[in-house]
Coordinates of N, CA and C in Angstrom, one line a residue:
Chain P
E1 N -10.7 13.3 20.9 CA -11.6 12.2 20.6 C -12.8 12.8 19.9
T2 N -13.5 11.9 19.2 CA -14.6 12.3 18.3 C -15.9 12.3 19.0
G3 N -16.0 11.8 20.2 CA -17.3 11.7 20.9 C -18.0 10.4 20.7
V4 N -17.4 9.5 19.9 CA -18.0 8.2 19.6 C -17.0 7.1 20.1
T5 N -17.5 6.3 21.0 CA -16.6 5.2 21.5 C -17.1 3.9 21.1
Q6 N -16.1 2.9 20.9 CA -16.5 1.6 20.5 C -15.7 0.6 21.4
T7 N -16.4 -0.5 21.8 CA -15.8 -1.5 22.6 C -16.3 -2.9 22.0
P8 N -15.5 -3.9 22.1 CA -14.0 -3.8 22.3 C -13.3 -3.2 21.1
R9 N -12.0 -2.9 21.4 CA -11.2 -2.4 20.3 C -10.7 -3.5 19.4
H10 N -10.5 -4.7 20.0 CA -10.0 -5.9 19.2 C -10.9 -7.1 19.7
L11 N -11.1 -7.9 18.7 CA -12.0 -9.1 19.1 C -11.5 -10.3 18.2
V12 N -11.2 -11.4 18.8 CA -10.9 -12.6 18.0 C -12.0 -13.6 18.4
M13 N -12.6 -14.2 17.5 CA -13.7 -15.2 17.8 C -13.7 -16.3 16.8
G14 N -14.2 -17.4 17.2 CA -14.3 -18.6 16.4 C -15.6 -18.5 15.6
M15 N -15.7 -19.4 14.6 CA -16.9 -19.3 13.7 C -18.1 -19.7 14.4
T16 N -18.1 -20.4 15.5 CA -19.3 -20.8 16.2 C -19.7 -19.8 17.4
N17 N -18.8 -18.9 17.7 CA -19.1 -18.0 18.8 C -20.2 -17.0 18.6
K18 N -20.7 -16.4 19.6 CA -21.6 -15.2 19.6 C -20.9 -14.1 20.3
K19 N -20.8 -13.0 19.7 CA -20.2 -11.8 20.4 C -21.0 -10.6 20.0
S20 N -20.8 -9.5 20.7 CA -21.5 -8.2 20.4 C -20.4 -7.1 20.3
L21 N -20.6 -6.2 19.4 CA -19.9 -5.0 19.4 C -20.7 -3.8 19.9
K22 N -20.1 -2.9 20.6 CA -20.9 -1.8 21.2 C -20.4 -0.5 20.7
C23 N -21.3 0.4 20.5 CA -21.0 1.8 20.1 C -21.8 2.8 21.0
E24 N -21.2 3.8 21.4 CA -21.9 4.9 22.2 C -21.5 6.2 21.7
Q25 N -22.4 7.1 21.5 CA -22.1 8.5 21.1 C -22.6 9.5 22.1
H26 N -21.7 10.5 22.3 CA -22.0 11.5 23.4 C -22.2 12.9 22.7
L27 N -22.8 12.9 21.5 CA -22.9 14.1 20.7 C -24.3 14.6 20.5
G28 N -25.2 13.8 21.0 CA -26.6 14.2 20.9 C -27.2 14.0 19.5
H29 N -26.5 13.2 18.7 CA -27.0 12.9 17.3 C -28.1 11.9 17.4
N30 N -28.9 11.9 16.3 CA -30.0 11.0 16.1 C -29.8 9.9 15.1
A31 N -28.8 9.9 14.3 CA -28.5 8.9 13.3 C -27.2 8.2 13.7
M32 N -27.3 6.9 13.6 CA -26.0 6.1 13.9 C -25.9 5.0 12.7
Y33 N -24.6 4.7 12.5 CA -24.3 3.8 11.4 C -23.3 2.8 11.8
W34 N -23.4 1.6 11.1 CA -22.3 0.6 11.1 C -21.7 0.5 9.7
Y35 N -20.4 0.5 9.7 CA -19.6 0.3 8.4 C -18.6 -0.8 8.6
K36 N -18.3 -1.5 7.5 CA -17.2 -2.5 7.5 C -16.1 -2.0 6.6
Q37 N -14.9 -2.1 7.1 CA -13.7 -1.7 6.3 C -12.8 -2.9 6.2
S38 N -12.7 -3.3 5.0 CA -11.7 -4.4 4.7 C -10.6 -3.8 3.9
A39 N -9.4 -4.5 3.9 CA -8.2 -4.1 3.2 C -8.5 -3.9 1.7
K40 N -8.0 -2.8 1.2 CA -8.2 -2.5 -0.3 C -9.6 -2.3 -0.8
K41 N -10.5 -2.2 0.1 CA -11.9 -1.9 -0.3 C -12.4 -0.7 0.4
P42 N -13.4 0.0 -0.3 CA -14.0 1.2 0.4 C -14.8 0.8 1.6
L43 N -14.9 1.7 2.5 CA -15.9 1.5 3.6 C -17.2 1.1 3.0
E44 N -17.8 0.0 3.6 CA -19.1 -0.4 3.2 C -20.1 -0.1 4.2
L45 N -21.1 0.6 3.9 CA -22.2 0.9 4.8 C -23.0 -0.4 5.0
M46 N -23.3 -0.7 6.3 CA -24.0 -1.9 6.6 C -25.4 -1.5 7.1
F47 N -25.5 -0.7 8.1 CA -26.9 -0.4 8.6 C -26.9 1.1 9.0
V48 N -28.1 1.7 8.9 CA -28.4 3.1 9.3 C -29.6 3.0 10.2
Y49 N -29.4 3.8 11.3 CA -30.5 3.9 12.3 C -30.8 5.4 12.4
N50 N -32.0 5.8 12.4 CA -32.4 7.2 12.6 C -33.5 7.2 13.7
F51 N -33.3 7.9 14.8 CA -34.2 7.9 15.9 C -34.6 6.5 16.3
K52 N -33.6 5.6 16.5 CA -33.7 4.3 16.9 C -34.3 3.3 15.9
E53 N -34.8 3.9 14.7 CA -35.4 3.0 13.7 C -34.4 2.7 12.6
Q54 N -34.4 1.4 12.2 CA -33.5 1.1 11.1 C -34.0 1.6 9.8
T55 N -33.3 2.3 9.1 CA -33.7 2.9 7.8 C -32.9 2.4 6.6
E56 N -31.8 1.6 6.9 CA -31.1 1.1 5.8 C -30.5 -0.2 6.3
N57 N -30.6 -1.2 5.4 CA -29.9 -2.5 5.6 C -29.3 -2.8 4.3
N58 N -28.0 -2.7 4.1 CA -27.3 -2.7 2.8 C -27.0 -4.2 2.4
S59 N -28.1 -5.0 2.4 CA -28.0 -6.4 2.0 C -26.9 -7.2 2.9
V60 N -27.0 -6.9 4.2 CA -26.0 -7.6 5.1 C -26.5 -8.9 5.5
P61 N -25.6 -9.9 5.5 CA -26.1 -11.3 5.9 C -26.7 -11.3 7.3
S62 N -27.6 -12.2 7.5 CA -28.3 -12.2 8.8 C -27.4 -12.6 10.0
R63 N -26.2 -13.1 9.7 CA -25.3 -13.4 10.9 C -24.8 -12.1 11.6
F64 N -25.1 -11.0 11.0 CA -24.9 -9.7 11.6 C -26.3 -9.1 12.0
S65 N -26.5 -8.8 13.2 CA -27.8 -8.4 13.7 C -27.6 -7.1 14.5
P66 N -28.1 -5.9 14.0 CA -27.9 -4.7 14.7 C -29.0 -4.5 15.8
E67 N -28.7 -3.7 16.7 CA -29.7 -3.3 17.7 C -29.5 -1.9 18.1
C68 N -30.5 -1.0 18.2 CA -30.4 0.3 18.6 C -31.4 0.7 19.7
P69 N -31.0 0.5 21.0 CA -32.1 0.7 22.0 C -32.4 2.1 22.3
N70 N -31.5 3.0 21.9 CA -31.8 4.5 22.0 C -30.8 5.2 21.1
S71 N -31.0 6.5 21.0 CA -30.2 7.2 20.0 C -28.7 7.3 20.3
S72 N -28.3 6.9 21.5 CA -26.9 7.0 21.9 C -26.2 5.8 21.8
H73 N -26.9 4.6 21.7 CA -26.2 3.3 21.7 C -26.6 2.5 20.5
L74 N -25.6 1.8 20.0 CA -25.8 0.9 18.9 C -25.0 -0.3 19.1
F75 N -25.6 -1.5 18.8 CA -24.9 -2.7 19.0 C -24.9 -3.5 17.6
L76 N -23.9 -4.3 17.5 CA -23.8 -5.2 16.4 C -23.6 -6.6 17.0
H77 N -24.6 -7.5 16.9 CA -24.5 -8.8 17.4 C -24.0 -9.7 16.3
L78 N -23.1 -10.6 16.7 CA -22.4 -11.4 15.7 C -22.6 -12.9 16.0
H79 N -22.9 -13.7 15.1 CA -23.0 -15.1 15.3 C -22.7 -15.9 14.1
T80 N -22.1 -17.1 14.2 CA -21.7 -18.0 13.1 C -21.0 -17.2 12.0
L81 N -20.0 -16.4 12.3 CA -19.3 -15.6 11.3 C -18.4 -16.5 10.5
Q82 N -17.9 -15.9 9.4 CA -17.0 -16.6 8.4 C -15.7 -15.8 8.5
P83 N -14.6 -16.5 8.1 CA -13.3 -15.8 8.1 C -13.3 -14.6 7.3
E84 N -14.1 -14.5 6.2 CA -14.1 -13.3 5.3 C -14.8 -12.1 6.0
D85 N -15.4 -12.4 7.2 CA -16.0 -11.3 7.9 C -14.9 -10.6 8.8
S86 N -13.7 -11.0 8.8 CA -12.6 -10.3 9.5 C -12.4 -9.0 8.8
A87 N -12.5 -7.9 9.7 CA -12.3 -6.6 9.1 C -12.4 -5.6 10.3
L88 N -12.3 -4.3 9.9 CA -12.5 -3.2 11.0 C -13.9 -2.8 10.9
Y89 N -14.6 -2.8 12.0 CA -16.0 -2.4 12.0 C -16.1 -1.1 12.7
L90 N -16.6 -0.1 11.9 CA -16.7 1.3 12.4 C -18.1 1.7 12.6
C91 N -18.2 2.4 13.7 CA -19.5 3.0 14.1 C -19.4 4.5 13.8
A92 N -20.5 5.1 13.4 CA -20.5 6.6 13.2 C -21.9 7.2 13.6
S93 N -21.8 8.5 13.8 CA -23.1 9.1 14.1 C -23.1 10.5 13.4
S94 N -24.3 11.0 13.2 CA -24.5 12.3 12.6 C -25.8 12.9 13.0
P95 N -25.9 14.2 12.9 CA -27.2 14.8 13.1 C -28.2 14.3 12.0
T96 N -29.4 14.1 12.3 CA -30.3 13.5 11.3 C -30.6 14.5 10.2
G97 N -31.1 14.1 9.1 CA -31.5 15.0 8.1 C -30.8 15.0 6.8
T98 N -30.2 16.2 6.5 CA -29.7 16.3 5.1 C -28.3 15.7 4.9
G99 N -28.0 15.6 3.6 CA -26.7 14.9 3.3 C -25.5 15.7 3.5
Y100 N -25.7 17.0 3.9 CA -24.5 17.8 4.1 C -23.9 17.6 5.6
N101 N -24.5 16.7 6.3 CA -23.9 16.5 7.7 C -22.8 15.6 7.6
E102 N -21.7 16.0 8.3 CA -20.5 15.1 8.4 C -20.9 14.0 9.4
Q103 N -20.1 12.9 9.3 CA -20.3 11.9 10.2 C -19.1 11.8 11.1
F104 N -19.4 11.4 12.4 CA -18.3 11.3 13.4 C -18.1 9.8 13.6
F105 N -16.9 9.4 13.5 CA -16.5 7.9 13.5 C -15.9 7.6 14.9
G106 N -16.2 6.4 15.3 CA -15.5 5.8 16.4 C -14.1 5.2 16.0
P107 N -13.3 4.7 16.9 CA -12.0 4.2 16.5 C -12.1 2.8 15.8
G108 N -13.3 2.1 15.9 CA -13.4 0.9 15.3 C -13.1 -0.3 16.2
T109 N -13.6 -1.4 15.8 CA -13.3 -2.8 16.4 C -12.7 -3.6 15.4
R110 N -11.5 -4.0 15.6 CA -10.7 -4.9 14.7 C -11.1 -6.3 15.0
L111 N -11.9 -6.9 14.1 CA -12.5 -8.3 14.3 C -11.7 -9.3 13.5
T112 N -11.3 -10.4 14.1 CA -10.7 -11.5 13.5 C -11.5 -12.8 13.7
V113 N -11.9 -13.4 12.7 CA -12.7 -14.7 12.8 C -11.8 -15.8 12.4
L114 N -11.6 -16.7 13.3 CA -10.7 -17.9 13.0 C -11.5 -19.1 12.5
Chain V
S1 N -24.5 1.7 -11.3 CA -24.6 2.4 -10.0 C -23.4 3.3 -9.8
Q2 N -23.6 4.3 -9.0 CA -22.5 5.3 -8.8 C -21.3 4.7 -8.1
K3 N -20.1 5.1 -8.6 CA -18.9 4.7 -8.0 C -18.0 5.9 -7.7
I4 N -17.4 5.8 -6.5 CA -16.4 6.9 -6.2 C -15.0 6.3 -6.3
E5 N -14.2 6.9 -7.1 CA -12.9 6.3 -7.5 C -11.8 7.2 -7.1
Q6 N -10.9 6.6 -6.3 CA -9.6 7.3 -6.0 C -8.6 6.5 -6.6
N7 N -8.1 6.8 -7.7 CA -7.3 5.9 -8.5 C -5.9 5.8 -8.0
S8 N -5.4 6.8 -7.3 CA -4.0 6.7 -6.7 C -4.1 6.0 -5.3
E9 N -3.5 4.8 -5.2 CA -3.6 4.1 -4.0 C -2.6 4.8 -3.0
A10 N -1.5 5.3 -3.5 CA -0.5 5.9 -2.6 C 0.1 7.1 -3.3
L11 N 0.5 8.1 -2.6 CA 1.2 9.3 -3.1 C 2.3 9.7 -2.1
N12 N 3.5 9.8 -2.7 CA 4.7 10.2 -1.9 C 5.1 11.6 -2.3
I13 N 5.3 12.5 -1.4 CA 5.8 13.9 -1.7 C 6.7 14.3 -0.7
Q14 N 7.5 15.4 -1.0 CA 8.5 16.0 -0.1 C 7.8 17.1 0.7
E15 N 8.3 17.2 1.9 CA 7.8 18.2 2.8 C 7.8 19.6 2.2
G16 N 6.8 20.4 2.4 CA 6.8 21.7 1.8 C 6.1 21.8 0.5
K17 N 5.9 20.7 -0.2 CA 5.3 20.6 -1.5 C 3.8 20.6 -1.3
T18 N 3.1 20.8 -2.4 CA 1.6 20.7 -2.4 C 1.2 19.3 -2.8
A19 N 0.4 18.6 -2.0 CA -0.2 17.3 -2.3 C -1.5 17.5 -3.0
T20 N -1.7 16.8 -4.1 CA -3.0 16.9 -4.8 C -3.6 15.5 -5.0
L21 N -4.7 15.3 -4.4 CA -5.4 13.9 -4.4 C -6.6 14.0 -5.3
T22 N -6.9 13.0 -6.0 CA -8.1 13.0 -7.0 C -9.2 12.1 -6.6
C23 N -10.4 12.5 -6.8 CA -11.6 11.7 -6.6 C -12.5 11.9 -7.8
N24 N -12.8 10.8 -8.4 CA -13.8 10.8 -9.5 C -15.0 10.1 -9.2
Y25 N -16.1 10.5 -9.8 CA -17.4 9.8 -9.7 C -17.8 9.4 -11.1
T26 N -18.6 8.3 -11.2 CA -18.8 7.7 -12.4 C -20.1 8.2 -13.1
N27 N -21.2 8.5 -12.4 CA -22.4 8.7 -13.1 C -23.0 10.1 -12.7
Y28 N -23.9 10.2 -11.9 CA -24.6 11.5 -11.6 C -23.7 12.3 -10.7
S29 N -23.9 13.6 -10.7 CA -23.2 14.5 -9.8 C -23.7 14.5 -8.5
P30 N -22.9 14.1 -7.5 CA -23.3 14.1 -6.1 C -23.7 15.5 -5.6
A31 N -24.7 15.5 -4.7 CA -25.0 16.8 -4.1 C -23.9 17.4 -3.3
Y32 N -23.2 16.5 -2.7 CA -22.1 16.9 -1.8 C -21.0 15.9 -1.9
L33 N -19.7 16.4 -1.8 CA -18.6 15.5 -1.6 C -17.9 15.9 -0.3
Q34 N -17.5 14.8 0.4 CA -16.9 15.0 1.7 C -15.5 14.4 1.6
W35 N -14.6 15.0 2.3 CA -13.2 14.4 2.5 C -12.9 14.2 3.9
Y36 N -12.3 13.0 4.2 CA -12.0 12.5 5.5 C -10.5 12.1 5.5
R37 N -9.9 12.2 6.7 CA -8.6 11.7 7.0 C -8.7 10.5 7.9
Q38 N -7.9 9.5 7.6 CA -7.9 8.3 8.5 C -6.4 7.9 8.7
D39 N -6.2 7.9 10.0 CA -4.9 7.4 10.5 C -4.9 5.9 10.8
P40 N -3.8 5.2 10.8 CA -3.8 3.7 11.0 C -4.5 3.4 12.4
G41 N -5.3 2.4 12.4 CA -6.0 2.0 13.6 C -7.0 2.9 14.2
R42 N -7.4 3.9 13.4 CA -8.4 4.9 13.8 C -9.5 5.1 12.8
G43 N -10.6 5.7 13.3 CA -11.7 5.9 12.4 C -11.5 7.2 11.6
P44 N -12.2 7.4 10.5 CA -12.0 8.6 9.6 C -12.4 9.8 10.4
V45 N -11.8 10.9 10.1 CA -12.1 12.2 10.7 C -12.5 13.2 9.6
F46 N -13.6 13.8 9.7 CA -14.1 14.8 8.7 C -13.1 16.0 8.5
L47 N -12.9 16.3 7.2 CA -12.1 17.5 6.9 C -12.9 18.6 6.3
L48 N -13.5 18.3 5.1 CA -14.1 19.3 4.3 C -15.3 18.8 3.6
L49 N -16.3 19.6 3.3 CA -17.4 19.3 2.5 C -17.6 20.3 1.4
I50 N -17.8 19.9 0.2 CA -18.1 20.8 -0.9 C -19.4 20.5 -1.6
R51 N -20.2 21.5 -1.9 CA -21.5 21.3 -2.5 C -21.3 21.2 -4.1
E52 N -22.3 20.7 -4.7 CA -22.3 20.6 -6.2 C -22.1 21.9 -6.9
N53 N -22.7 23.0 -6.3 CA -22.7 24.3 -6.9 C -21.5 25.1 -6.4
E54 N -20.7 24.6 -5.7 CA -19.5 25.3 -5.2 C -18.3 24.9 -6.1
K55 N -17.4 25.8 -6.4 CA -16.2 25.4 -7.2 C -15.1 25.1 -6.3
E56 N -15.0 25.8 -5.2 CA -13.8 25.6 -4.4 C -14.2 25.9 -2.9
K57 N -13.5 25.2 -2.0 CA -13.6 25.4 -0.6 C -12.3 25.3 0.1
R58 N -12.0 26.2 1.1 CA -10.7 26.2 1.7 C -10.9 26.1 3.2
K59 N -9.9 25.5 3.8 CA -9.8 25.5 5.3 C -8.3 25.4 5.7
E60 N -7.8 26.5 6.1 CA -6.3 26.6 6.5 C -5.5 26.1 5.3
R61 N -4.7 25.0 5.4 CA -3.8 24.6 4.3 C -4.5 23.7 3.3
L62 N -5.8 23.4 3.5 CA -6.6 22.5 2.7 C -7.5 23.2 1.7
K63 N -7.5 22.7 0.5 CA -8.4 23.2 -0.5 C -9.1 22.1 -1.3
V64 N -10.4 22.2 -1.5 CA -11.1 21.2 -2.3 C -11.8 21.9 -3.4
T65 N -11.7 21.3 -4.6 CA -12.4 21.8 -5.8 C -13.4 20.7 -6.3
F66 N -14.4 21.2 -7.0 CA -15.5 20.3 -7.5 C -15.7 20.7 -9.0
D67 N -15.4 19.8 -9.9 CA -15.7 20.1 -11.3 C -16.7 19.1 -11.9
T68 N -17.9 19.6 -12.1 CA -18.9 18.6 -12.5 C -18.7 18.3 -14.0
T69 N -18.0 19.1 -14.7 CA -17.7 18.7 -16.1 C -16.8 17.5 -16.2
L70 N -15.8 17.5 -15.4 CA -14.8 16.4 -15.3 C -15.2 15.3 -14.4
K71 N -16.3 15.5 -13.7 CA -16.8 14.5 -12.7 C -15.7 14.2 -11.7
Q72 N -15.2 15.3 -11.1 CA -14.0 15.1 -10.3 C -13.9 16.2 -9.2
S73 N -13.3 15.7 -8.1 CA -13.0 16.6 -7.0 C -11.5 16.5 -6.8
L74 N -10.8 17.6 -6.5 CA -9.4 17.6 -6.2 C -9.2 18.1 -4.8
F75 N -8.3 17.4 -4.0 CA -8.1 17.8 -2.6 C -6.6 18.2 -2.6
H76 N -6.3 19.4 -2.1 CA -5.0 19.9 -2.1 C -4.6 20.2 -0.6
I77 N -3.3 19.8 -0.3 CA -2.7 20.2 1.0 C -1.5 21.0 0.6
T78 N -1.5 22.2 1.0 CA -0.3 23.1 0.7 C 0.7 23.0 1.8
A79 N 1.9 23.3 1.5 CA 3.0 23.3 2.5 C 2.9 22.0 3.3
S80 N 2.9 20.9 2.7 CA 2.7 19.7 3.4 C 3.7 19.4 4.4
Q81 N 3.3 18.6 5.5 CA 4.2 18.3 6.6 C 4.2 16.8 6.8
P82 N 5.2 16.2 7.4 CA 5.1 14.8 7.8 C 3.9 14.4 8.6
A83 N 3.4 15.3 9.3 CA 2.2 15.0 10.1 C 0.9 14.9 9.3
D84 N 1.0 15.3 8.0 CA -0.1 15.2 7.1 C -0.2 13.7 6.5
S85 N 0.8 12.9 6.8 CA 0.8 11.5 6.3 C -0.3 10.8 6.9
A86 N -1.2 10.3 6.0 CA -2.4 9.5 6.4 C -3.1 9.1 5.2
T87 N -4.2 8.3 5.3 CA -5.0 8.0 4.2 C -6.2 9.0 4.1
Y88 N -6.4 9.5 2.9 CA -7.5 10.5 2.7 C -8.6 9.8 1.9
L89 N -9.8 9.9 2.4 CA -11.0 9.3 1.8 C -11.9 10.4 1.3
C90 N -12.4 10.1 0.1 CA -13.4 10.9 -0.5 C -14.8 10.2 -0.4
A91 N -15.9 10.9 -0.2 CA -17.2 10.3 -0.1 C -18.2 11.2 -0.7
Q92 N -19.2 10.6 -1.4 CA -20.3 11.4 -1.8 C -21.4 11.2 -0.7
S93 N -22.1 12.2 -0.4 CA -23.2 12.1 0.5 C -24.6 12.3 -0.1
Q94 N -25.5 11.6 0.3 CA -26.8 11.6 -0.2 C -27.8 11.9 0.9
N95 N -28.8 12.7 0.6 CA -29.8 13.0 1.6 C -30.9 12.0 1.4
T96 N -31.0 11.0 2.3 CA -32.1 10.0 2.2 C -33.4 10.5 2.8
G97 N -33.3 11.6 3.3 CA -34.5 12.2 4.0 C -34.6 11.8 5.5
T98 N -33.8 10.9 5.8 CA -33.8 10.5 7.2 C -32.4 10.6 7.8
A99 N -31.4 10.3 7.1 CA -30.0 10.3 7.6 C -29.1 10.5 6.5
S100 N -27.9 10.9 6.8 CA -26.8 11.2 5.8 C -26.2 9.9 5.4
K101 N -26.2 9.5 4.1 CA -25.7 8.3 3.6 C -24.4 8.5 2.8
L102 N -23.3 7.9 3.2 CA -22.1 8.2 2.5 C -21.6 7.0 1.7
T103 N -21.1 7.3 0.5 CA -20.4 6.2 -0.3 C -19.0 6.6 -0.5
F104 N -18.1 5.8 -0.1 CA -16.7 6.1 0.0 C -15.9 5.5 -1.1
G105 N -14.8 6.2 -1.5 CA -13.8 5.7 -2.3 C -12.8 4.8 -1.5
T106 N -11.9 4.2 -2.1 CA -10.9 3.3 -1.4 C -9.9 4.1 -0.7
G107 N -9.7 5.4 -1.0 CA -8.7 6.2 -0.3 C -7.3 6.3 -1.0
T108 N -6.6 7.3 -0.7 CA -5.3 7.5 -1.1 C -4.4 7.7 0.1
R109 N -3.3 6.9 0.2 CA -2.4 7.0 1.3 C -1.3 7.9 1.0
L110 N -1.3 9.0 1.7 CA -0.3 10.1 1.5 C 0.9 9.9 2.4
Q111 N 2.1 10.0 1.9 CA 3.3 9.9 2.7 C 4.1 11.2 2.4
V112 N 4.4 12.0 3.4 CA 5.1 13.2 3.3 C 6.5 13.0 4.0
T113 N 7.6 13.1 3.2 CA 8.9 12.8 3.7 C 9.7 14.1 3.8
L114 N 10.7 14.1 4.7 CA 11.5 15.2 5.0 C 12.4 15.5 3.8

């Protein structure tokens, strides 16, 4: 395992539901990331947190709301999603700092919006 | 804006042969290029990183090259095995000063047959 866990692994929700995705890393890293992976598309960076502070919001709709209470935990709160939001949501972490740091990914949450 | 392109969606090769995957970038030369492996239903796993001023990097049966003239990186797997079958992702990494930011290509799905 990579040291990054995500729950739940699968989630089916209606467009009016509210749900949350959880990510936890046991690697002592200070940067955490949310990505969206849709079929036939590159991984899309959604949010970046560094030392609990959000440093990047890649024009993500407000129906996705991230939360980072500490450097080990990251949440993605979901509300009033659309069917096109169905995708694999991946969390990652890395040591903070320079671009030569690899990122460690969790297994992802497969989200289906009905 | 910068794009990372992996033009081959899929590559089929015979066991024992060398697999060569291509990654092209469109504009400026990235400071770093990273290669990841992704198996179905799992998150990407880091394989290799190559810097702009490096021509080649090796790790066991893996080799990565970086040609700034051609704006291209090649990823080679020698003596390929069926266990190498996976999707391989190329990503440029940028140093934002706070965290490592990756821009991914769409990936190439490698199938190694007996």
